[in-house]
Short mmCIF file of C-alpha atoms and ligand atoms in Angstrom, two decimals:
data_model
loop_
_atom_site.label_atom_id
_atom_site.label_comp_id
_atom_site.label_asym_id
_atom_site.label_seq_id
_atom_site.Cartn_x
_atom_site.Cartn_y
_atom_site.Cartn_z
CA UNK A 1 -17.36 -17.27 -15.54
CA UNK A 2 -14.95 -20.53 -15.38
CA UNK A 3 -11.63 -20.40 -14.79
CA UNK A 4 -8.69 -22.87 -15.13
CA UNK A 5 -6.91 -22.94 -11.64
CA UNK A 6 -2.59 -23.56 -11.53
CA UNK A 7 -0.33 -24.15 -9.11
CA UNK A 8 2.87 -23.83 -9.77
CA UNK A 9 5.89 -25.03 -7.83
CA UNK A 10 8.27 -23.20 -8.91
CA UNK A 11 8.85 -19.25 -9.85
CA UNK A 12 9.74 -20.60 -14.36
CA UNK A 13 6.29 -22.00 -14.21
CA UNK A 14 4.70 -19.53 -13.16
CA UNK A 15 5.60 -16.99 -15.25
CA UNK A 16 5.04 -18.91 -17.48
CA UNK A 17 1.62 -19.82 -17.20
CA UNK A 18 1.74 -16.08 -17.00
CA UNK A 19 2.90 -14.92 -20.40
CA UNK A 20 -0.25 -16.13 -21.57
CA UNK A 21 -3.18 -14.32 -22.11
CA UNK A 22 -5.85 -13.62 -20.08
CA UNK A 23 -4.07 -15.28 -17.22
CA UNK A 24 -3.90 -13.57 -13.12
CA UNK A 25 -1.50 -14.13 -10.33
CA UNK A 26 -3.84 -15.31 -7.21
CA UNK A 27 -2.89 -14.75 -3.86
CA UNK A 28 -5.08 -15.11 -1.19
CA UNK A 29 -7.62 -14.62 -2.94
CA UNK A 30 -10.09 -11.87 -0.70
CA UNK A 31 -9.40 -9.26 -3.65
CA UNK A 32 -9.70 -10.46 -7.58
CA UNK A 33 -12.27 -12.90 -6.44
CA UNK A 34 -14.34 -10.45 -6.07
CA UNK A 35 -13.50 -9.03 -9.17
CA UNK A 36 -15.07 -11.97 -11.16
CA UNK A 37 -17.20 -12.41 -9.15
CA UNK A 38 -18.69 -8.62 -10.53
CA UNK A 39 -17.62 -9.12 -14.00
CA UNK A 40 -14.57 -6.79 -13.79
CA UNK A 41 -11.86 -9.40 -14.28
CA UNK A 42 -12.49 -12.64 -16.93
CA UNK A 43 -9.22 -14.55 -17.08
CA UNK A 44 -8.91 -17.73 -18.29
CA UNK A 45 -6.00 -19.24 -15.87
CA UNK A 46 -5.44 -17.82 -12.01
CA UNK A 47 -1.78 -18.34 -11.30
CA UNK A 48 -1.76 -19.57 -7.52
CA UNK A 49 2.37 -17.78 -5.94
CA UNK A 50 1.57 -18.68 -3.20
CA UNK A 51 3.09 -22.71 -3.53
CA UNK A 52 6.63 -20.95 -4.95
CA UNK A 53 9.36 -21.92 -2.42
CA UNK A 54 10.09 -18.66 -0.16
CA UNK A 55 7.65 -17.10 -1.12
CA UNK A 56 5.60 -17.83 2.65
CA UNK A 57 8.59 -17.32 4.27
CA UNK A 58 9.75 -14.56 6.43
CA UNK A 59 13.36 -14.13 6.25
CA UNK A 60 15.48 -12.47 9.31
CA UNK A 61 19.37 -12.21 8.49
CA UNK A 62 21.69 -11.59 11.26
CA UNK A 63 22.46 -7.77 9.58
CA UNK A 64 18.80 -6.39 10.65
CA UNK A 65 17.35 -7.16 7.05
CA UNK A 66 14.37 -8.76 6.26
CA UNK A 67 13.01 -10.53 2.79
CA UNK A 68 9.30 -11.08 2.65
CA UNK A 69 7.53 -13.87 0.24
CA UNK A 70 4.82 -11.33 -1.65
CA UNK A 71 2.71 -14.37 -0.56
CA UNK A 72 3.54 -13.75 3.64
CA UNK A 73 0.13 -12.99 5.17
CA UNK A 74 -1.25 -10.69 6.29
CA UNK A 75 -1.59 -11.95 9.32
CA UNK A 76 1.23 -13.39 9.95
CA UNK A 77 2.63 -9.19 9.59
CA UNK A 78 0.99 -8.81 12.01
CA UNK A 79 2.15 -11.35 14.39
CA UNK A 80 5.64 -12.45 14.06
CA UNK A 81 7.57 -11.50 16.96
CA UNK A 82 10.84 -10.50 16.04
CA UNK A 83 9.45 -8.90 12.60
CA UNK A 84 7.55 -6.95 14.58
CA UNK A 85 10.56 -6.18 17.41
CA UNK A 86 12.80 -4.42 14.14
CA UNK A 87 9.35 -3.39 12.18
CA UNK A 88 6.54 -2.05 14.32
CA UNK A 89 4.99 0.10 12.24
CA UNK A 90 5.39 -2.44 10.21
CA UNK A 91 3.69 -4.89 11.97
CA UNK A 92 0.76 -2.20 13.15
CA UNK A 93 0.00 -1.12 9.84
CA UNK A 94 -1.03 -5.35 8.40
CA UNK A 95 -3.43 -5.78 12.09
CA UNK A 96 -5.24 -2.50 11.37
CA UNK A 97 -6.50 -3.91 7.67
CA UNK A 98 -9.72 -5.16 7.23
CA UNK A 99 -11.14 -7.94 9.84
CA UNK A 100 -8.70 -11.66 10.60
CA UNK A 101 -10.29 -13.89 7.98
CA UNK A 102 -9.05 -11.47 5.01
CA UNK A 103 -6.07 -10.47 7.29
CA UNK A 104 -5.28 -14.40 7.26
CA UNK A 105 -6.70 -15.43 3.90
CA UNK A 106 -5.27 -12.05 1.83
CA UNK A 107 -1.04 -12.30 0.97
CA UNK A 108 1.13 -9.17 0.79
CA UNK A 109 1.30 -9.41 -2.75
CA UNK A 110 -2.31 -9.83 -3.00
CA UNK A 111 -2.33 -6.23 -0.79
CA UNK A 112 0.03 -4.36 -2.57
CA UNK A 113 -1.61 -5.43 -6.16
CA UNK A 114 -4.70 -4.19 -4.34
CA UNK A 115 -7.88 -2.69 -6.97
CA UNK A 116 -8.68 0.71 -5.60
CA UNK A 117 -11.87 0.50 -3.32
CA UNK A 118 -13.09 3.58 -5.63
CA UNK A 119 -17.34 2.95 -5.68
CA UNK A 120 -16.83 4.29 -9.66
CA UNK A 121 -14.15 1.77 -10.42
CA UNK A 122 -16.23 -1.25 -8.85
CA UNK A 123 -18.77 0.05 -9.71
CA UNK A 124 -18.89 -0.43 -13.54
CA UNK A 125 -19.06 3.37 -14.39
CA UNK A 126 -17.28 5.01 -17.34
CA UNK A 127 -14.41 6.14 -15.05
CA UNK A 128 -11.05 6.62 -16.95
CA UNK A 129 -9.84 3.71 -14.54
CA UNK A 130 -12.97 2.22 -16.77
CA UNK A 131 -11.87 3.55 -20.45
CA UNK A 132 -13.27 6.58 -19.90
CA UNK A 133 -12.29 9.78 -20.48
CA UNK A 134 -12.45 12.31 -16.68
CA UNK A 135 -13.06 11.07 -13.25
CA UNK A 136 -16.82 10.34 -12.22
CA UNK A 137 -15.08 11.10 -8.00
CA UNK A 138 -14.17 14.83 -9.06
CA UNK A 139 -17.44 16.34 -10.02
CA UNK A 140 -19.44 12.95 -8.72
CA UNK A 141 -19.12 11.48 -4.85
CA UNK A 142 -15.34 11.52 -3.52
CA UNK A 143 -15.28 12.01 0.28
CA UNK A 144 -13.56 8.95 0.16
CA UNK A 145 -10.70 9.47 -3.08
CA UNK A 146 -7.68 11.85 -2.11
CA UNK A 147 -6.64 15.22 -1.83
CA UNK A 148 -3.00 14.78 -3.95
CA UNK A 149 -3.58 15.13 -7.50
CA UNK A 150 -0.75 12.85 -9.27
CA UNK A 151 -3.42 12.09 -12.56
CA UNK A 152 -6.44 11.79 -13.99
CA UNK A 153 -8.21 9.58 -11.27
CA UNK A 154 -8.84 10.82 -7.80
CA UNK A 155 -8.61 7.44 -6.47
CA UNK A 156 -6.85 6.78 -3.09
CA UNK A 157 -4.89 3.11 -2.77
CA UNK A 158 -6.68 0.62 0.04
CA UNK A 159 -3.09 -1.14 1.39
CA UNK A 160 -1.71 0.11 4.59
CA UNK A 161 1.37 -1.75 4.65
CA UNK A 162 2.33 -0.10 1.45
CA UNK A 163 2.43 3.00 2.86
CA UNK A 164 4.58 1.78 6.58
CA UNK A 165 7.27 0.08 3.56
CA UNK A 166 7.40 3.29 1.96
CA UNK A 167 8.31 4.76 5.62
CA UNK A 168 10.64 2.03 6.33
CA UNK A 169 12.20 3.02 2.58
CA UNK A 170 11.03 -1.13 1.52
CA UNK A 171 12.31 -2.34 -1.94
CA UNK A 172 10.18 -5.48 -3.85
CA UNK A 173 11.72 -7.55 -6.28
CA UNK A 174 9.62 -8.28 -8.86
CA UNK A 175 10.07 -11.23 -11.47
CA UNK A 176 8.83 -11.06 -14.73
CA UNK A 177 8.88 -11.87 -19.09
CA UNK A 178 11.75 -15.43 -19.51
CA UNK A 179 12.75 -15.19 -15.87
CA UNK A 180 13.92 -11.05 -16.30
CA UNK A 181 13.98 -9.15 -12.37
CA UNK A 182 14.30 -6.06 -11.53
CA UNK A 183 14.15 -4.02 -7.55
CA UNK A 184 11.47 -1.59 -7.08
CA UNK A 185 11.76 0.85 -4.43
CA UNK A 186 7.84 1.88 -3.46
CA UNK A 187 7.22 4.47 -4.98
CA UNK A 188 8.62 3.23 -7.77
CA UNK A 189 6.21 1.09 -7.66
CA UNK A 190 3.34 3.34 -7.76
CA UNK A 191 4.20 5.76 -9.98
CA UNK A 192 1.46 7.30 -11.63
CA UNK A 193 -0.20 5.42 -10.29
CA UNK A 194 -3.13 8.24 -11.17
CA UNK A 195 -2.34 8.56 -14.50
CA UNK A 196 -2.21 4.83 -15.58
CA UNK A 197 -5.75 4.24 -16.74
CA UNK A 198 -5.27 0.00 -16.20
CA UNK A 199 -3.74 0.06 -12.69
CA UNK A 200 -2.01 1.00 -10.43
CA UNK A 201 1.48 -0.12 -10.29
CA UNK A 202 4.64 -0.20 -12.51
CA UNK A 203 4.91 -3.81 -12.39
CA UNK A 204 4.45 -4.77 -16.50
CA UNK A 205 3.03 -7.87 -18.06
CA UNK A 206 3.91 -10.54 -16.78
CA UNK A 207 5.06 -9.75 -13.82
CA UNK A 208 4.84 -10.54 -10.17
CA UNK A 209 5.35 -9.16 -6.36
CA UNK A 210 8.26 -11.57 -5.82
CA UNK A 211 9.12 -10.19 -2.05
CA UNK A 212 9.26 -7.51 -0.19
CA UNK A 213 12.93 -6.12 0.86
CA UNK A 214 13.42 -4.52 4.42
CA UNK A 215 16.88 -2.92 4.99
CA UNK A 216 18.73 -3.64 7.86
CA UNK A 217 19.38 0.55 7.99
CA UNK A 218 16.00 0.58 8.85
CA UNK A 219 15.85 -1.81 12.09
CA UNK A 220 15.17 -0.67 15.23
CA UNK A 221 14.61 3.24 16.42
CA UNK A 222 10.64 5.27 16.65
CA UNK A 223 8.21 3.28 14.33
CA UNK A 224 4.95 5.30 14.99
CA UNK A 225 1.49 4.57 12.88
CA UNK A 226 -1.86 5.64 12.79
CA UNK A 227 -4.45 5.03 11.42
CA UNK A 228 -8.59 6.81 11.16
CA UNK A 229 -11.29 5.48 9.69
CA UNK A 230 -15.01 5.72 9.63
CA UNK A 231 -15.97 3.44 12.23
CA UNK A 232 -12.90 1.52 14.38
CA UNK A 233 -12.61 -1.36 12.82
CA UNK A 234 -12.73 -3.30 9.57
CA UNK A 235 -12.25 -0.40 7.71
CA UNK A 236 -9.58 1.75 4.79
CA UNK A 237 -8.08 4.03 6.02
CA UNK A 238 -9.50 7.61 6.12
CA UNK A 239 -6.15 8.86 6.15
CA UNK A 240 -3.05 6.35 7.79
CA UNK A 241 0.53 7.79 8.67
CA UNK A 242 3.74 5.86 9.21
CA UNK A 243 6.58 7.47 10.39
CA UNK A 244 10.17 6.16 11.28
CA UNK A 245 13.38 7.69 12.98
CA UNK A 246 16.61 5.69 11.93
CA UNK A 247 18.75 4.69 14.29
CA UNK A 248 20.91 7.46 12.82
CA UNK A 249 18.61 9.72 13.67
CA UNK A 250 16.68 10.31 10.10
CA UNK A 251 13.51 10.23 9.33
CA UNK A 252 10.59 9.29 7.12
CA UNK A 253 7.54 10.16 6.83
CA UNK A 254 4.20 8.91 4.73
CA UNK A 255 0.20 9.38 4.63
CA UNK A 256 -1.91 6.58 3.46
CA UNK A 257 -5.80 8.07 2.12
CA UNK A 258 -4.69 10.52 0.83
CA UNK A 259 -3.25 10.03 -2.51
CA UNK A 260 -3.28 6.96 -5.70
CA UNK A 261 -0.01 5.76 -3.44
CA UNK A 262 1.34 5.85 -0.17
CA UNK A 263 2.58 8.73 0.32
CA UNK A 264 5.59 10.61 1.52
CA UNK A 265 6.14 13.81 2.57
CA UNK A 266 8.87 16.37 1.54
CA UNK A 267 12.78 15.77 2.91
CA UNK A 268 12.77 19.34 3.93
CA UNK A 269 10.25 18.17 5.94
CA UNK A 270 11.57 15.06 7.38
CA UNK A 271 14.92 16.83 7.85
CA UNK A 272 12.25 19.62 10.82
CA UNK A 273 11.99 16.58 12.54
CA UNK A 274 15.08 14.97 13.01
CA UNK A 275 17.27 18.92 13.39
CA UNK A 276 15.16 18.56 16.70
CA UNK A 277 12.92 20.22 18.98
CA UNK A 278 9.74 21.53 17.54
CA UNK A 279 7.55 23.41 19.83
CA UNK A 280 3.61 22.90 19.32
CA UNK A 281 4.11 26.69 17.09
CA UNK A 282 6.55 25.26 14.50
CA UNK A 283 4.75 21.57 14.24
CA UNK A 284 1.58 24.04 13.52
CA UNK A 285 4.00 25.74 10.91
CA UNK A 286 5.32 22.58 9.59
CA UNK A 287 2.01 19.83 9.88
CA UNK A 288 1.00 22.80 7.00
CA UNK A 289 3.76 22.15 5.53
CA UNK A 290 4.14 19.46 4.72
CA UNK A 291 0.01 19.88 2.86
CA UNK A 292 1.10 22.87 1.03
CA UNK A 293 0.44 21.09 -2.19
CA UNK A 294 -3.07 20.08 -0.84
CA UNK A 295 -6.07 20.65 -3.28
CA UNK A 296 -8.52 19.24 -1.90
CA UNK A 297 -11.76 18.24 -3.41
CA UNK A 298 -15.48 19.56 -2.60
CA UNK A 299 -16.72 17.15 -0.29
CA UNK A 300 -13.02 15.51 1.33
CA UNK A 301 -11.27 19.06 2.67
CA UNK A 302 -11.37 17.17 6.31
CA UNK A 303 -9.40 15.38 5.14
CA UNK A 304 -6.20 17.94 4.79
CA UNK A 305 -7.22 18.66 8.34
CA UNK A 306 -7.23 15.01 8.93
CA UNK A 307 -3.56 13.83 8.05
CA UNK A 308 -2.80 17.21 9.65
CA UNK A 309 -3.49 15.76 13.05
CA UNK A 310 -2.12 12.35 12.67
CA UNK A 311 1.54 14.20 11.71
CA UNK A 312 1.16 16.54 13.83
CA UNK A 313 1.43 12.93 16.72
CA UNK A 314 3.78 11.63 14.89
CA UNK A 315 5.83 13.76 14.32
CA UNK A 316 5.88 14.43 18.37
CA UNK A 317 6.76 11.02 19.23
CA UNK A 318 9.67 11.18 16.58
CA UNK A 319 10.56 14.09 18.26
CA UNK A 320 10.82 12.92 21.77
CA UNK A 321 11.37 9.73 21.05
CA UNK A 322 15.02 11.89 19.47
C1 FAD B 1 -13.73 -6.10 3.53
C2 FAD B 1 -12.40 -4.99 3.41
C3 FAD B 1 -12.48 -4.86 4.34
C4 FAD B 1 -11.09 -4.09 3.91
N1 FAD B 1 -9.88 -3.38 4.98
C5 FAD B 1 -8.39 -2.85 3.91
C6 FAD B 1 -7.74 -3.09 5.45
O1 FAD B 1 -7.99 -1.77 5.97
N2 FAD B 1 -6.48 -2.36 4.85
C7 FAD B 1 -5.95 -3.24 4.20
O2 FAD B 1 -4.81 -2.52 3.30
N3 FAD B 1 -6.63 -3.93 3.14
C8 FAD B 1 -7.89 -4.40 3.13
N4 FAD B 1 -8.71 -4.55 2.34
C9 FAD B 1 -8.31 -5.40 0.96
C10 FAD B 1 -7.52 -6.60 1.46
O3 FAD B 1 -6.79 -6.55 2.68
C11 FAD B 1 -6.74 -6.95 0.60
O4 FAD B 1 -7.96 -7.93 -0.06
C12 FAD B 1 -5.68 -8.85 0.19
O5 FAD B 1 -4.59 -7.99 0.83
C13 FAD B 1 -5.78 -8.28 -1.12
O6 FAD B 1 -4.49 -9.89 -1.48
P1 FAD B 1 -4.81 -11.51 -1.76
O7 FAD B 1 -3.61 -12.66 -1.11
O8 FAD B 1 -5.93 -12.15 -1.25
O9 FAD B 1 -5.18 -10.52 -3.60
P2 FAD B 1 -5.90 -11.03 -4.47
O10 FAD B 1 -7.27 -10.99 -3.76
O11 FAD B 1 -5.00 -12.58 -4.68
O12 FAD B 1 -5.44 -10.54 -5.44
C14 FAD B 1 -5.44 -9.04 -5.78
C15 FAD B 1 -4.69 -8.78 -6.81
O13 FAD B 1 -3.11 -8.52 -6.70
C16 FAD B 1 -2.94 -8.95 -8.19
N5 FAD B 1 -1.69 -9.79 -6.84
C17 FAD B 1 -1.37 -11.00 -6.29
N6 FAD B 1 -1.23 -11.29 -6.02
C18 FAD B 1 0.15 -10.92 -6.44
C19 FAD B 1 1.99 -10.20 -6.98
N7 FAD B 1 2.06 -11.18 -5.95
N8 FAD B 1 2.16 -9.99 -7.64
C20 FAD B 1 1.76 -9.18 -8.25
N9 FAD B 1 0.58 -9.16 -8.52
C21 FAD B 1 -0.47 -9.99 -7.38
C22 FAD B 1 -3.73 -10.21 -8.59
O14 FAD B 1 -3.44 -10.25 -9.92
C23 FAD B 1 -4.97 -8.74 -8.11
O15 FAD B 1 -5.02 -8.93 -8.90
C24 FAD B 1 -9.80 -5.12 2.63
C25 FAD B 1 -10.39 -5.95 1.79
C26 FAD B 1 -12.10 -6.48 2.48
C27 FAD B 1 -12.76 -7.42 1.41
#
């Protein structure tokens, strides 16, 4: 498979190139090049976004907020000391991604836009996302698939940083044809991921992520990351949990590995955690309530138990610090 490689140095030039048919954005290429190699994507040109102004920069503002260029590497998120001091849950989530090689090549934008690891999707099976009408995992092998339904597809999104960004109430900056820009919450970025046959993100044709904004109000406080994997390292999350108690006492908790995108627990659960001391019995009840909507498939019921355990630990930690 051959394709043209472009490395524009201005956003306008990148957007112009991406407006051409059969163009795809590329960051570190750790996912896209595999898709191309396996015949799952066949772009005529790939547009490298890493040379755009500010794309690789972490900007710490005096008010406590942070701007992350979309081409910031996962390794930078994990290793930047001042970013870690403000947003440890994001640094820990980034540090838990794959391998050192992947973290050194992979970018934040590419991590958010990577496709699910579902074996049916990647195996070219005629599933919902591959042009079919049903999810092959539903009646097939689904041990790693989702327990929260949201549409036809049962694949989970593999991004760990996305789960931390949801707990931090981050926003994503998007730019598209003609230079039009939009600002989306993480929930809006992943809205309808299980029902969208083409992609998991709500990006329109020709749009790219240009940056992620972390709000000052979410800096500091108590932040917690947990990732449960089948093996100790180099693995995707079976279940991940990102939780944050802000300095003002408010709480936000998100789970990964359970749905088509980062899944935020009910507001009432977060409010109960924020309200203070809860004994073990109350925590068990809260963890059960948080997963009330879970609809596991026959082979992944274990994820409900796992998610409840992760939630109990996260809630204990936030309450202890409150
Ligand atoms: C063995 C292995 C283990 C892994 N483990 C984990 C893990 O534990 N946790 C985890 O989170 N991830 C994991 N990953 C995924 C890895 O982190 C991603 O491959 C990587 O983050 C993708 O980044 P990239 O810059 O290389 O993306 P690319 O491969 O360059 O692009 C991926 C997709 O994003 C699109 N894209 C790239 N940049 C942008 C942008 N700015 N705006 C819009 N679209 C864009 C591309 O068009 C493409 O569709 C693993 C991958 C492998 C191979």
